[in-house]
Amino acid sequence: MKKLRECENDTLLVALLLAGILMVMGAYRIFSYLCETAALDARTFLLGAACLLLAVVGFLLARRSFRRLQYLRDNEE
């Protein structure tokens, strides 16, 4: 994430923002699948952990790239 502070490429930052959003959406899909099946087995817990990790990483990635885009836009003038 430290390299995002130095990134000047808007296209790359927008791509990372979209990737973060898609990761959160994917985590939601996994979570909704888990709610539909409602089984208590090892697969459910592994998918739940993957869902949580995917959501957190996607949120942090989207937030960091969005803030960098705002910073670049504000300092453009």
XYZ file of C-alpha atoms in Angstrom:
77
model
C 0.000 0.000 0.000
C 2.976 2.320 0.432
C 3.480 2.446 -3.323
C 0.019 3.925 -3.805
C 1.206 7.068 -2.043
C 3.671 7.642 -4.861
C 1.447 6.570 -7.750
C 0.702 9.271 -10.321
C -1.150 7.148 -12.883
C -4.879 7.873 -12.739
C -5.764 4.864 -14.880
C -4.000 2.491 -12.503
C -5.680 4.061 -9.484
C -9.120 3.777 -11.072
C -8.397 0.141 -11.938
C -7.393 -0.533 -8.324
C -10.525 1.229 -7.114
C -12.677 -0.973 -9.346
C -10.763 -4.071 -8.237
C -11.455 -3.203 -4.606
C -15.135 -2.688 -5.308
C -15.327 -6.003 -7.159
C -13.586 -7.758 -4.272
C -16.187 -6.440 -1.827
C -18.969 -7.489 -4.197
C -17.419 -10.965 -4.474
C -17.277 -11.211 -0.702
C -20.964 -10.318 -0.567
C -21.754 -13.084 -3.074
C -19.850 -15.625 -0.964
C -21.648 -14.418 2.157
C -25.056 -14.685 0.506
C -24.199 -18.222 -0.646
C -23.262 -19.138 2.912
C -26.531 -17.735 4.210
C -28.515 -19.802 1.705
C -26.812 -23.113 2.497
C -26.691 -22.617 6.301
C -24.502 -25.638 6.939
C -22.090 -25.869 9.855
C -19.055 -27.650 8.469
C -15.407 -26.872 7.747
C -16.184 -25.607 4.246
C -18.546 -22.996 5.647
C -15.955 -21.671 8.067
C -13.246 -21.562 5.393
C -15.517 -19.709 2.995
C -16.553 -17.363 5.788
C -12.930 -16.553 6.563
C -12.211 -16.024 2.864
C -15.261 -13.785 2.617
C -14.122 -11.640 5.532
C -10.559 -11.384 4.224
C -11.737 -10.514 0.722
C -14.076 -7.832 2.023
C -11.443 -6.209 4.241
C -8.718 -6.218 1.589
C -11.110 -4.947 -1.067
C -12.358 -2.156 1.172
C -8.843 -1.050 2.124
C -7.671 -1.136 -1.480
C -10.646 0.875 -2.720
C -10.351 3.396 0.105
C -6.626 3.934 -0.401
C -6.882 4.373 -4.175
C -9.892 6.692 -3.833
C -8.047 8.895 -1.352
C -5.005 9.009 -3.634
C -7.212 10.009 -6.569
C -8.751 12.785 -4.471
C -5.305 13.982 -3.418
C -4.076 14.071 -7.013
C -7.188 15.924 -8.141
C -6.949 18.495 -5.356
C -3.245 19.163 -5.976
C -3.641 19.308 -9.736
C -4.178 23.057 -9.751
